[in-house]
Short mmCIF file of N, CA and C in Angstrom, two decimals:
data_model
loop_
_atom_site.label_atom_id
_atom_site.label_comp_id
_atom_site.label_asym_id
_atom_site.label_seq_id
_atom_site.Cartn_x
_atom_site.Cartn_y
_atom_site.Cartn_z
N MET A 1131 -8.84 1.70 -14.27
CA MET A 1131 -9.03 1.25 -12.90
C MET A 1131 -7.73 0.64 -12.38
N TYR A 1132 -7.67 0.54 -11.08
CA TYR A 1132 -6.55 -0.10 -10.39
C TYR A 1132 -7.12 -1.27 -9.59
N VAL A 1133 -6.48 -2.41 -9.71
CA VAL A 1133 -6.84 -3.55 -8.87
C VAL A 1133 -5.61 -3.89 -8.04
N LEU A 1134 -5.81 -4.01 -6.75
CA LEU A 1134 -4.75 -4.45 -5.85
C LEU A 1134 -5.02 -5.89 -5.47
N THR A 1135 -4.05 -6.75 -5.70
CA THR A 1135 -4.08 -8.12 -5.23
C THR A 1135 -2.93 -8.25 -4.24
N ILE A 1136 -3.26 -8.67 -3.04
CA ILE A 1136 -2.31 -8.65 -1.93
C ILE A 1136 -2.27 -10.04 -1.31
N ASP A 1137 -1.08 -10.56 -1.14
CA ASP A 1137 -0.92 -11.92 -0.61
C ASP A 1137 -0.02 -11.88 0.62
N GLN A 1138 -0.43 -12.55 1.67
CA GLN A 1138 0.37 -12.58 2.89
C GLN A 1138 1.63 -13.40 2.68
N ARG A 1139 2.75 -12.85 3.07
CA ARG A 1139 4.02 -13.55 3.00
C ARG A 1139 4.15 -14.50 4.20
N ARG A 1140 4.82 -15.61 4.01
CA ARG A 1140 5.06 -16.60 5.07
C ARG A 1140 3.76 -17.01 5.77
N SER A 1141 2.69 -17.16 5.01
CA SER A 1141 1.39 -17.46 5.61
C SER A 1141 1.32 -18.86 6.21
N ARG A 1142 2.14 -19.76 5.76
CA ARG A 1142 2.11 -21.12 6.31
C ARG A 1142 2.77 -21.20 7.68
N SER A 1143 3.66 -20.26 7.98
CA SER A 1143 4.37 -20.31 9.26
C SER A 1143 3.97 -19.19 10.22
N GLU A 1144 3.08 -18.31 9.78
CA GLU A 1144 2.65 -17.20 10.64
C GLU A 1144 1.14 -17.18 10.73
N PRO A 1145 0.59 -16.48 11.73
CA PRO A 1145 -0.87 -16.43 11.88
C PRO A 1145 -1.53 -15.68 10.72
N ASP A 1146 -2.82 -15.91 10.57
CA ASP A 1146 -3.62 -15.23 9.55
C ASP A 1146 -3.68 -13.73 9.88
N ARG A 1147 -3.14 -12.91 8.99
CA ARG A 1147 -3.10 -11.46 9.21
C ARG A 1147 -4.16 -10.72 8.40
N VAL A 1148 -5.00 -11.45 7.68
CA VAL A 1148 -6.01 -10.81 6.84
C VAL A 1148 -6.97 -9.94 7.65
N PRO A 1149 -7.52 -10.40 8.79
CA PRO A 1149 -8.43 -9.52 9.53
C PRO A 1149 -7.79 -8.20 9.95
N GLU A 1150 -6.52 -8.23 10.37
CA GLU A 1150 -5.82 -7.00 10.74
C GLU A 1150 -5.66 -6.08 9.53
N ALA A 1151 -5.30 -6.67 8.39
CA ALA A 1151 -5.12 -5.86 7.18
C ALA A 1151 -6.44 -5.24 6.75
N LEU A 1152 -7.52 -6.01 6.79
CA LEU A 1152 -8.83 -5.47 6.42
C LEU A 1152 -9.21 -4.29 7.32
N ALA A 1153 -8.93 -4.42 8.61
CA ALA A 1153 -9.23 -3.32 9.54
C ALA A 1153 -8.36 -2.10 9.22
N ALA A 1154 -7.08 -2.31 8.94
CA ALA A 1154 -6.17 -1.19 8.64
C ALA A 1154 -6.55 -0.49 7.35
N LEU A 1155 -7.08 -1.24 6.37
CA LEU A 1155 -7.42 -0.69 5.06
C LEU A 1155 -8.85 -0.15 4.98
N ALA A 1156 -9.60 -0.25 6.06
CA ALA A 1156 -11.02 0.12 6.03
C ALA A 1156 -11.25 1.58 5.61
N GLY A 1157 -10.32 2.46 5.90
CA GLY A 1157 -10.50 3.87 5.56
C GLY A 1157 -10.08 4.25 4.15
N VAL A 1158 -9.54 3.31 3.38
CA VAL A 1158 -9.08 3.59 2.02
C VAL A 1158 -10.30 3.61 1.09
N THR A 1159 -10.39 4.64 0.26
CA THR A 1159 -11.51 4.78 -0.67
C THR A 1159 -11.36 3.79 -1.83
N THR A 1160 -12.39 2.96 -2.02
CA THR A 1160 -12.37 1.94 -3.07
C THR A 1160 -13.67 1.99 -3.87
N ILE A 1161 -13.63 1.37 -5.06
CA ILE A 1161 -14.84 1.14 -5.85
C ILE A 1161 -15.49 -0.16 -5.39
N ARG A 1162 -14.68 -1.18 -5.18
CA ARG A 1162 -15.09 -2.43 -4.55
C ARG A 1162 -14.11 -2.66 -3.41
N PRO A 1163 -14.63 -2.92 -2.22
CA PRO A 1163 -13.77 -2.94 -1.02
C PRO A 1163 -12.80 -4.09 -0.99
N PHE A 1164 -11.80 -3.92 -0.14
CA PHE A 1164 -10.86 -5.00 0.11
C PHE A 1164 -11.64 -6.19 0.65
N ASP A 1165 -11.35 -7.33 0.08
CA ASP A 1165 -12.09 -8.54 0.41
C ASP A 1165 -11.14 -9.72 0.33
N ARG A 1166 -11.33 -10.68 1.22
CA ARG A 1166 -10.53 -11.90 1.16
C ARG A 1166 -10.99 -12.68 -0.07
N THR A 1167 -10.04 -12.98 -0.95
CA THR A 1167 -10.41 -13.71 -2.17
C THR A 1167 -10.22 -15.21 -1.99
N ALA A 1168 -9.16 -15.59 -1.32
CA ALA A 1168 -8.89 -17.01 -1.06
C ALA A 1168 -7.77 -17.09 -0.04
N GLY A 1169 -7.95 -17.90 0.96
CA GLY A 1169 -6.89 -18.09 1.95
C GLY A 1169 -6.39 -16.80 2.54
N ASP A 1170 -5.16 -16.47 2.24
CA ASP A 1170 -4.50 -15.29 2.83
C ASP A 1170 -4.34 -14.16 1.81
N GLU A 1171 -5.24 -14.07 0.88
CA GLU A 1171 -5.15 -13.07 -0.19
C GLU A 1171 -6.31 -12.09 -0.10
N LEU A 1172 -6.00 -10.82 -0.42
CA LEU A 1172 -6.99 -9.74 -0.45
C LEU A 1172 -7.00 -9.12 -1.84
N GLN A 1173 -8.15 -8.50 -2.17
CA GLN A 1173 -8.23 -7.81 -3.46
C GLN A 1173 -9.22 -6.66 -3.32
N ALA A 1174 -8.96 -5.58 -4.07
CA ALA A 1174 -9.87 -4.43 -4.10
C ALA A 1174 -9.76 -3.76 -5.46
N VAL A 1175 -10.80 -2.99 -5.81
CA VAL A 1175 -10.82 -2.20 -7.04
C VAL A 1175 -10.87 -0.74 -6.63
N LEU A 1176 -9.98 0.05 -7.22
CA LEU A 1176 -9.88 1.47 -6.90
C LEU A 1176 -9.84 2.29 -8.19
N ASP A 1177 -10.23 3.54 -8.10
CA ASP A 1177 -10.10 4.42 -9.26
C ASP A 1177 -9.28 5.67 -8.95
N ASP A 1178 -8.73 5.73 -7.76
CA ASP A 1178 -7.98 6.90 -7.31
C ASP A 1178 -6.53 6.50 -7.02
N PRO A 1179 -5.57 7.06 -7.77
CA PRO A 1179 -4.17 6.69 -7.54
C PRO A 1179 -3.68 7.04 -6.14
N GLU A 1180 -4.24 8.08 -5.54
CA GLU A 1180 -3.84 8.43 -4.18
C GLU A 1180 -4.27 7.34 -3.19
N ALA A 1181 -5.43 6.75 -3.42
CA ALA A 1181 -5.90 5.65 -2.57
C ALA A 1181 -5.01 4.42 -2.74
N VAL A 1182 -4.53 4.18 -3.96
CA VAL A 1182 -3.61 3.06 -4.20
C VAL A 1182 -2.34 3.28 -3.38
N THR A 1183 -1.79 4.47 -3.45
CA THR A 1183 -0.57 4.80 -2.71
C THR A 1183 -0.82 4.66 -1.21
N GLU A 1184 -1.96 5.12 -0.74
CA GLU A 1184 -2.29 5.01 0.68
C GLU A 1184 -2.33 3.54 1.11
N ALA A 1185 -2.99 2.70 0.31
CA ALA A 1185 -3.09 1.27 0.64
C ALA A 1185 -1.71 0.62 0.68
N VAL A 1186 -0.87 0.92 -0.29
CA VAL A 1186 0.47 0.35 -0.32
C VAL A 1186 1.25 0.80 0.92
N GLY A 1187 1.12 2.07 1.29
CA GLY A 1187 1.80 2.58 2.48
C GLY A 1187 1.36 1.89 3.75
N ILE A 1188 0.06 1.65 3.87
CA ILE A 1188 -0.47 0.96 5.05
C ILE A 1188 0.09 -0.45 5.14
N LEU A 1189 0.04 -1.16 4.04
CA LEU A 1189 0.51 -2.54 4.03
C LEU A 1189 2.02 -2.65 4.19
N ALA A 1190 2.72 -1.69 3.63
CA ALA A 1190 4.19 -1.71 3.70
C ALA A 1190 4.68 -1.55 5.12
N SER A 1191 3.94 -0.80 5.93
CA SER A 1191 4.42 -0.49 7.27
C SER A 1191 4.53 -1.72 8.16
N ASP A 1192 3.78 -2.79 7.86
CA ASP A 1192 3.94 -3.97 8.71
C ASP A 1192 4.79 -5.07 8.07
N GLY A 1193 5.09 -4.95 6.77
CA GLY A 1193 6.05 -5.83 6.13
C GLY A 1193 5.63 -7.28 5.92
N HIS A 1194 4.34 -7.57 5.95
CA HIS A 1194 3.88 -8.96 5.84
C HIS A 1194 3.22 -9.29 4.51
N TRP A 1195 3.31 -8.40 3.52
CA TRP A 1195 2.50 -8.56 2.32
C TRP A 1195 3.30 -8.45 1.04
N SER A 1196 2.89 -9.22 0.03
CA SER A 1196 3.32 -9.01 -1.35
C SER A 1196 2.17 -8.29 -2.02
N ILE A 1197 2.46 -7.18 -2.71
CA ILE A 1197 1.42 -6.29 -3.22
C ILE A 1197 1.54 -6.17 -4.73
N GLY A 1198 0.46 -6.51 -5.42
CA GLY A 1198 0.41 -6.38 -6.86
C GLY A 1198 -0.59 -5.31 -7.25
N VAL A 1199 -0.15 -4.37 -8.10
CA VAL A 1199 -1.02 -3.31 -8.60
C VAL A 1199 -1.23 -3.55 -10.09
N GLY A 1200 -2.46 -3.81 -10.47
CA GLY A 1200 -2.82 -3.97 -11.88
C GLY A 1200 -3.54 -2.74 -12.37
N ILE A 1201 -3.15 -2.25 -13.54
CA ILE A 1201 -3.75 -1.04 -14.11
C ILE A 1201 -4.36 -1.39 -15.45
N GLY A 1202 -5.62 -1.04 -15.65
CA GLY A 1202 -6.26 -1.30 -16.93
C GLY A 1202 -7.77 -1.28 -16.82
N ASP A 1203 -8.41 -1.81 -17.84
CA ASP A 1203 -9.87 -1.85 -17.88
C ASP A 1203 -10.39 -3.00 -17.02
N VAL A 1204 -11.63 -2.85 -16.58
CA VAL A 1204 -12.35 -3.92 -15.90
C VAL A 1204 -13.69 -4.09 -16.59
N GLU A 1205 -14.25 -5.29 -16.52
CA GLU A 1205 -15.57 -5.51 -17.10
C GLU A 1205 -16.62 -4.84 -16.22
N LEU A 1206 -17.49 -4.07 -16.88
CA LEU A 1206 -18.55 -3.36 -16.17
C LEU A 1206 -19.90 -3.96 -16.55
N PRO A 1207 -20.85 -3.93 -15.69
CA PRO A 1207 -20.76 -3.43 -14.31
C PRO A 1207 -19.95 -4.38 -13.44
N LEU A 1208 -19.28 -3.78 -12.46
CA LEU A 1208 -18.52 -4.60 -11.52
C LEU A 1208 -19.48 -5.41 -10.66
N PRO A 1209 -19.14 -6.65 -10.38
CA PRO A 1209 -19.97 -7.44 -9.48
C PRO A 1209 -19.87 -6.89 -8.05
N GLU A 1210 -20.78 -7.28 -7.20
CA GLU A 1210 -20.77 -6.80 -5.82
C GLU A 1210 -19.52 -7.25 -5.07
N GLN A 1211 -19.10 -8.49 -5.30
CA GLN A 1211 -17.91 -9.00 -4.62
C GLN A 1211 -16.69 -8.79 -5.50
N THR A 1212 -15.66 -8.24 -4.89
CA THR A 1212 -14.42 -7.94 -5.62
C THR A 1212 -13.87 -9.16 -6.34
N ARG A 1213 -13.86 -10.29 -5.67
CA ARG A 1213 -13.23 -11.49 -6.23
C ARG A 1213 -13.92 -12.02 -7.48
N ALA A 1214 -15.13 -11.54 -7.76
CA ALA A 1214 -15.85 -11.98 -8.96
C ALA A 1214 -15.55 -11.08 -10.17
N GLY A 1215 -14.73 -10.06 -9.99
CA GLY A 1215 -14.42 -9.13 -11.07
C GLY A 1215 -13.54 -9.74 -12.14
N ARG A 1216 -13.63 -9.13 -13.32
CA ARG A 1216 -12.84 -9.60 -14.47
C ARG A 1216 -12.33 -8.41 -15.25
N GLY A 1217 -11.32 -8.67 -16.08
CA GLY A 1217 -10.79 -7.64 -16.95
C GLY A 1217 -9.29 -7.52 -16.83
N GLN A 1218 -8.73 -6.64 -17.67
CA GLN A 1218 -7.28 -6.44 -17.73
C GLN A 1218 -6.65 -6.13 -16.38
N ALA A 1219 -7.26 -5.23 -15.64
CA ALA A 1219 -6.67 -4.81 -14.36
C ALA A 1219 -6.58 -5.98 -13.40
N PHE A 1220 -7.57 -6.87 -13.41
CA PHE A 1220 -7.52 -8.05 -12.54
C PHE A 1220 -6.40 -8.99 -12.97
N GLU A 1221 -6.30 -9.22 -14.27
CA GLU A 1221 -5.25 -10.10 -14.78
C GLU A 1221 -3.86 -9.53 -14.49
N ARG A 1222 -3.73 -8.23 -14.68
CA ARG A 1222 -2.43 -7.59 -14.43
C ARG A 1222 -2.09 -7.57 -12.94
N ALA A 1223 -3.10 -7.44 -12.08
CA ALA A 1223 -2.84 -7.48 -10.64
C ALA A 1223 -2.33 -8.86 -10.22
N ARG A 1224 -2.87 -9.91 -10.83
CA ARG A 1224 -2.40 -11.27 -10.54
C ARG A 1224 -0.95 -11.42 -10.97
N GLU A 1225 -0.63 -10.93 -12.17
CA GLU A 1225 0.75 -10.98 -12.65
C GLU A 1225 1.66 -10.17 -11.72
N ALA A 1226 1.18 -9.00 -11.29
CA ALA A 1226 1.99 -8.13 -10.44
C ALA A 1226 2.26 -8.76 -9.07
N VAL A 1227 1.25 -9.37 -8.45
CA VAL A 1227 1.47 -9.96 -7.13
C VAL A 1227 2.43 -11.15 -7.23
N ASN A 1228 2.34 -11.91 -8.30
CA ASN A 1228 3.28 -13.01 -8.48
C ASN A 1228 4.71 -12.49 -8.63
N SER A 1229 4.86 -11.39 -9.34
CA SER A 1229 6.17 -10.75 -9.47
C SER A 1229 6.65 -10.19 -8.14
N ALA A 1230 5.73 -9.58 -7.39
CA ALA A 1230 6.08 -8.97 -6.10
C ALA A 1230 6.65 -9.99 -5.12
N LYS A 1231 6.20 -11.22 -5.23
CA LYS A 1231 6.67 -12.28 -4.32
C LYS A 1231 8.16 -12.56 -4.50
N THR A 1232 8.71 -12.20 -5.64
CA THR A 1232 10.11 -12.52 -5.93
C THR A 1232 11.03 -11.30 -5.85
N THR A 1233 10.49 -10.15 -5.46
CA THR A 1233 11.30 -8.94 -5.41
C THR A 1233 11.63 -8.56 -3.96
N ARG A 1234 12.66 -7.82 -3.79
CA ARG A 1234 13.10 -7.44 -2.45
C ARG A 1234 12.08 -6.59 -1.71
N TYR A 1235 11.39 -5.70 -2.42
CA TYR A 1235 10.48 -4.78 -1.75
C TYR A 1235 9.01 -5.20 -1.85
N HIS A 1236 8.74 -6.34 -2.44
CA HIS A 1236 7.42 -6.99 -2.41
C HIS A 1236 6.27 -6.13 -2.92
N VAL A 1237 6.55 -5.31 -3.92
CA VAL A 1237 5.47 -4.59 -4.61
C VAL A 1237 5.85 -4.52 -6.09
N SER A 1238 4.85 -4.76 -6.95
CA SER A 1238 5.05 -4.67 -8.40
C SER A 1238 3.84 -4.02 -9.03
N VAL A 1239 4.08 -3.36 -10.15
CA VAL A 1239 3.02 -2.70 -10.92
C VAL A 1239 3.04 -3.26 -12.33
N VAL A 1240 1.87 -3.65 -12.82
CA VAL A 1240 1.74 -4.09 -14.21
C VAL A 1240 0.60 -3.30 -14.83
N GLY A 1241 0.94 -2.58 -15.90
CA GLY A 1241 -0.05 -1.82 -16.65
C GLY A 1241 0.09 -2.15 -18.12
N SER A 1242 0.02 -1.14 -18.94
CA SER A 1242 0.07 -1.35 -20.39
C SER A 1242 1.48 -1.64 -20.90
N GLY A 1243 2.46 -1.57 -20.02
CA GLY A 1243 3.82 -1.89 -20.43
C GLY A 1243 4.67 -0.69 -20.76
N GLY A 1244 4.15 0.51 -20.57
CA GLY A 1244 4.91 1.71 -20.85
C GLY A 1244 5.89 2.04 -19.73
N ALA A 1245 6.71 3.03 -19.99
CA ALA A 1245 7.71 3.45 -19.01
C ALA A 1245 7.07 3.92 -17.72
N ALA A 1246 5.86 4.48 -17.79
CA ALA A 1246 5.20 4.99 -16.59
C ALA A 1246 4.94 3.88 -15.58
N ASP A 1247 4.68 2.66 -16.05
CA ASP A 1247 4.47 1.54 -15.13
C ASP A 1247 5.72 1.33 -14.28
N GLY A 1248 6.86 1.29 -14.93
CA GLY A 1248 8.12 1.07 -14.23
C GLY A 1248 8.45 2.21 -13.28
N HIS A 1249 8.14 3.43 -13.69
CA HIS A 1249 8.40 4.58 -12.81
C HIS A 1249 7.49 4.52 -11.58
N ALA A 1250 6.22 4.19 -11.78
CA ALA A 1250 5.29 4.07 -10.65
C ALA A 1250 5.74 2.95 -9.71
N GLN A 1251 6.18 1.86 -10.29
CA GLN A 1251 6.67 0.74 -9.49
C GLN A 1251 7.88 1.15 -8.65
N THR A 1252 8.80 1.88 -9.25
CA THR A 1252 9.99 2.33 -8.52
C THR A 1252 9.60 3.25 -7.37
N ALA A 1253 8.66 4.15 -7.60
CA ALA A 1253 8.22 5.06 -6.53
C ALA A 1253 7.54 4.28 -5.41
N LEU A 1254 6.72 3.29 -5.74
CA LEU A 1254 6.08 2.49 -4.70
C LEU A 1254 7.10 1.65 -3.94
N ARG A 1255 8.11 1.16 -4.64
CA ARG A 1255 9.16 0.39 -3.94
C ARG A 1255 9.95 1.28 -3.00
N LEU A 1256 10.19 2.53 -3.40
CA LEU A 1256 10.85 3.47 -2.49
C LEU A 1256 9.97 3.72 -1.27
N LEU A 1257 8.67 3.84 -1.48
CA LEU A 1257 7.75 4.02 -0.37
C LEU A 1257 7.82 2.82 0.59
N VAL A 1258 7.80 1.61 0.02
CA VAL A 1258 7.90 0.41 0.84
C VAL A 1258 9.22 0.38 1.59
N ARG A 1259 10.30 0.69 0.91
CA ARG A 1259 11.62 0.69 1.54
C ARG A 1259 11.67 1.68 2.70
N THR A 1260 11.12 2.83 2.51
CA THR A 1260 11.11 3.84 3.55
C THR A 1260 10.27 3.39 4.74
N ALA A 1261 9.09 2.84 4.47
CA ALA A 1261 8.17 2.45 5.54
C ALA A 1261 8.66 1.24 6.33
N THR A 1262 9.36 0.33 5.69
CA THR A 1262 9.77 -0.89 6.41
C THR A 1262 11.10 -0.73 7.12
N GLY A 1263 11.80 0.33 6.89
CA GLY A 1263 13.11 0.49 7.50
C GLY A 1263 13.12 1.30 8.78
N ARG A 1264 11.98 1.48 9.42
CA ARG A 1264 11.96 2.36 10.59
C ARG A 1264 11.71 1.59 11.89
N SER A 1265 12.13 2.22 12.97
CA SER A 1265 11.97 1.63 14.30
C SER A 1265 10.51 1.73 14.75
N ALA A 1266 10.21 1.03 15.85
CA ALA A 1266 8.86 1.11 16.43
C ALA A 1266 8.56 2.55 16.88
N ALA A 1267 9.57 3.24 17.43
CA ALA A 1267 9.38 4.62 17.85
C ALA A 1267 9.08 5.52 16.65
N GLY A 1268 9.76 5.25 15.54
CA GLY A 1268 9.51 6.01 14.32
C GLY A 1268 8.12 5.76 13.78
N GLN A 1269 7.69 4.50 13.79
CA GLN A 1269 6.34 4.17 13.34
C GLN A 1269 5.28 4.85 14.20
N GLU A 1270 5.54 4.88 15.49
CA GLU A 1270 4.62 5.54 16.42
C GLU A 1270 4.50 7.04 16.10
N ALA A 1271 5.63 7.68 15.83
CA ALA A 1271 5.64 9.11 15.49
C ALA A 1271 4.91 9.36 14.17
N ILE A 1272 5.17 8.51 13.18
CA ILE A 1272 4.50 8.65 11.87
C ILE A 1272 2.99 8.48 12.03
N ARG A 1273 2.59 7.49 12.82
CA ARG A 1273 1.16 7.24 13.04
C ARG A 1273 0.47 8.50 13.59
N GLU A 1274 1.12 9.16 14.55
CA GLU A 1274 0.55 10.39 15.12
C GLU A 1274 0.44 11.50 14.06
N MET A 1275 1.46 11.61 13.22
CA MET A 1275 1.43 12.64 12.17
C MET A 1275 0.34 12.34 11.15
N ARG A 1276 0.12 11.06 10.83
CA ARG A 1276 -0.92 10.68 9.87
C ARG A 1276 -2.33 10.99 10.39
N LEU A 1277 -2.45 11.10 11.71
CA LEU A 1277 -3.73 11.47 12.30
C LEU A 1277 -4.01 12.97 12.16
N GLY A 1278 -3.05 13.68 11.57
CA GLY A 1278 -3.23 15.11 11.33
C GLY A 1278 -2.71 15.99 12.45
N HIS A 1279 -1.97 15.40 13.37
CA HIS A 1279 -1.43 16.19 14.47
C HIS A 1279 -0.21 16.99 14.03
N SER A 1280 -0.02 18.12 14.69
CA SER A 1280 1.23 18.86 14.50
C SER A 1280 2.32 18.10 15.26
N GLN A 1281 3.57 18.49 15.02
CA GLN A 1281 4.66 17.83 15.74
C GLN A 1281 4.52 18.06 17.24
N SER A 1282 4.09 19.25 17.65
CA SER A 1282 3.92 19.53 19.08
C SER A 1282 2.82 18.67 19.68
N GLU A 1283 1.71 18.53 18.95
CA GLU A 1283 0.61 17.68 19.43
C GLU A 1283 1.04 16.22 19.50
N ALA A 1284 1.76 15.77 18.49
CA ALA A 1284 2.24 14.38 18.48
C ALA A 1284 3.18 14.13 19.65
N ALA A 1285 4.06 15.08 19.92
CA ALA A 1285 4.99 14.94 21.04
C ALA A 1285 4.23 14.85 22.36
N ALA A 1286 3.24 15.72 22.52
CA ALA A 1286 2.45 15.70 23.76
C ALA A 1286 1.70 14.38 23.92
N THR A 1287 1.12 13.89 22.84
CA THR A 1287 0.39 12.61 22.89
C THR A 1287 1.32 11.47 23.28
N LEU A 1288 2.53 11.49 22.75
CA LEU A 1288 3.49 10.42 23.03
C LEU A 1288 4.26 10.64 24.33
N GLY A 1289 4.08 11.81 24.94
CA GLY A 1289 4.78 12.09 26.19
C GLY A 1289 6.26 12.30 26.03
N ILE A 1290 6.64 12.90 24.88
CA ILE A 1290 8.05 13.19 24.61
C ILE A 1290 8.19 14.67 24.27
N THR A 1291 9.41 15.13 24.16
CA THR A 1291 9.66 16.54 23.86
C THR A 1291 9.48 16.79 22.36
N PRO A 1292 9.25 18.05 21.98
CA PRO A 1292 9.20 18.39 20.56
C PRO A 1292 10.49 18.04 19.83
N GLN A 1293 11.62 18.18 20.50
CA GLN A 1293 12.89 17.82 19.89
C GLN A 1293 12.95 16.31 19.62
N ALA A 1294 12.43 15.52 20.54
CA ALA A 1294 12.45 14.06 20.39
C ALA A 1294 11.55 13.63 19.23
N ILE A 1295 10.37 14.27 19.07
CA ILE A 1295 9.50 13.90 17.95
C ILE A 1295 10.16 14.28 16.64
N SER A 1296 10.82 15.42 16.62
CA SER A 1296 11.53 15.85 15.41
C SER A 1296 12.61 14.85 15.05
N GLN A 1297 13.36 14.38 16.04
CA GLN A 1297 14.42 13.39 15.80
C GLN A 1297 13.83 12.08 15.30
N ARG A 1298 12.72 11.64 15.88
CA ARG A 1298 12.08 10.39 15.45
C ARG A 1298 11.60 10.51 14.00
N LEU A 1299 10.98 11.64 13.67
CA LEU A 1299 10.48 11.83 12.31
C LEU A 1299 11.62 11.88 11.31
N GLN A 1300 12.71 12.53 11.69
CA GLN A 1300 13.87 12.59 10.80
C GLN A 1300 14.46 11.20 10.59
N ALA A 1301 14.62 10.44 11.66
CA ALA A 1301 15.17 9.08 11.55
C ALA A 1301 14.24 8.16 10.76
N ALA A 1302 12.94 8.43 10.82
CA ALA A 1302 11.95 7.61 10.11
C ALA A 1302 11.74 8.06 8.66
N ASP A 1303 12.46 9.09 8.22
CA ASP A 1303 12.34 9.60 6.86
C ASP A 1303 10.92 10.08 6.52
N TRP A 1304 10.29 10.71 7.49
CA TRP A 1304 8.92 11.21 7.31
C TRP A 1304 8.78 12.12 6.09
N HIS A 1305 9.69 13.07 5.93
CA HIS A 1305 9.54 14.05 4.85
C HIS A 1305 9.78 13.42 3.48
N ILE A 1306 10.74 12.51 3.37
CA ILE A 1306 10.95 11.87 2.08
C ILE A 1306 9.80 10.92 1.78
N GLU A 1307 9.22 10.32 2.82
CA GLU A 1307 8.06 9.47 2.57
C GLU A 1307 6.89 10.28 2.01
N GLU A 1308 6.66 11.44 2.56
CA GLU A 1308 5.56 12.26 2.05
C GLU A 1308 5.80 12.66 0.60
N ASP A 1309 7.02 13.05 0.26
CA ASP A 1309 7.35 13.37 -1.12
C ASP A 1309 7.20 12.16 -2.03
N THR A 1310 7.60 10.99 -1.52
CA THR A 1310 7.50 9.75 -2.30
C THR A 1310 6.04 9.40 -2.56
N ARG A 1311 5.19 9.62 -1.59
CA ARG A 1311 3.75 9.36 -1.78
C ARG A 1311 3.18 10.24 -2.90
N VAL A 1312 3.57 11.50 -2.91
CA VAL A 1312 3.10 12.41 -3.96
C VAL A 1312 3.61 11.94 -5.32
N LEU A 1313 4.87 11.58 -5.38
CA LEU A 1313 5.47 11.10 -6.63
C LEU A 1313 4.79 9.81 -7.10
N ALA A 1314 4.60 8.85 -6.21
CA ALA A 1314 3.96 7.59 -6.59
C ALA A 1314 2.55 7.82 -7.10
N THR A 1315 1.80 8.68 -6.43
CA THR A 1315 0.44 8.98 -6.86
C THR A 1315 0.43 9.58 -8.26
N HIS A 1316 1.33 10.52 -8.49
CA HIS A 1316 1.41 11.15 -9.82
C HIS A 1316 1.76 10.12 -10.89
N LEU A 1317 2.72 9.26 -10.61
CA LEU A 1317 3.15 8.28 -11.61
C LEU A 1317 2.09 7.21 -11.85
N LEU A 1318 1.34 6.83 -10.83
CA LEU A 1318 0.22 5.91 -11.02
C LEU A 1318 -0.84 6.55 -11.92
N GLU A 1319 -1.06 7.83 -11.73
CA GLU A 1319 -2.03 8.55 -12.57
C GLU A 1319 -1.57 8.57 -14.03
N VAL A 1320 -0.28 8.84 -14.24
CA VAL A 1320 0.29 8.87 -15.59
C VAL A 1320 0.20 7.48 -16.24
N ALA A 1321 0.39 6.42 -15.43
CA ALA A 1321 0.38 5.06 -15.96
C ALA A 1321 -1.02 4.56 -16.31
N HIS A 1322 -2.04 5.24 -15.79
CA HIS A 1322 -3.41 4.83 -16.06
C HIS A 1322 -3.77 5.15 -17.50
N PRO A 1323 -4.32 4.18 -18.25
CA PRO A 1323 -4.62 4.43 -19.68
C PRO A 1323 -5.70 5.48 -19.89
#
């Protein structure tokens, strides 16, 4: 299993962003949903590495979160509330989020300690780096593409030319982000015991 523990950065000096994050993450497939565990912290249980990558991508795009990914066993049956869960993945997610708070890209992965953990972490950090380094126009273009629109449809929706959407997507590193998502998902799968 994968447990994500997510903590809001600069929560003492900024507004509570948990409701916005919960709304943004509502479409991510989970075993136990994202839930506020305490104060400005969220947690969820997932069994799909693609969903983990999706969640990290969503959170990375706004740059307000430290993200810990714990990989391992959980005690079954899982309780109804995520925050009541126990097991290796929960413990590792706590360790990972604490580590993420001290890193430049604010995401860490803790699993069984093999090389795959580090590789998955590197891929997720690349995803975070790509997502946080783009302009508002680039984020807008990416959002349209994530809705499943073609470049022509996205351009029409945004009221810009097809050439302009292409330029925005290129500047926003859309294609490398998509490749990075595939890589991160694969490495998370490999890191799972």
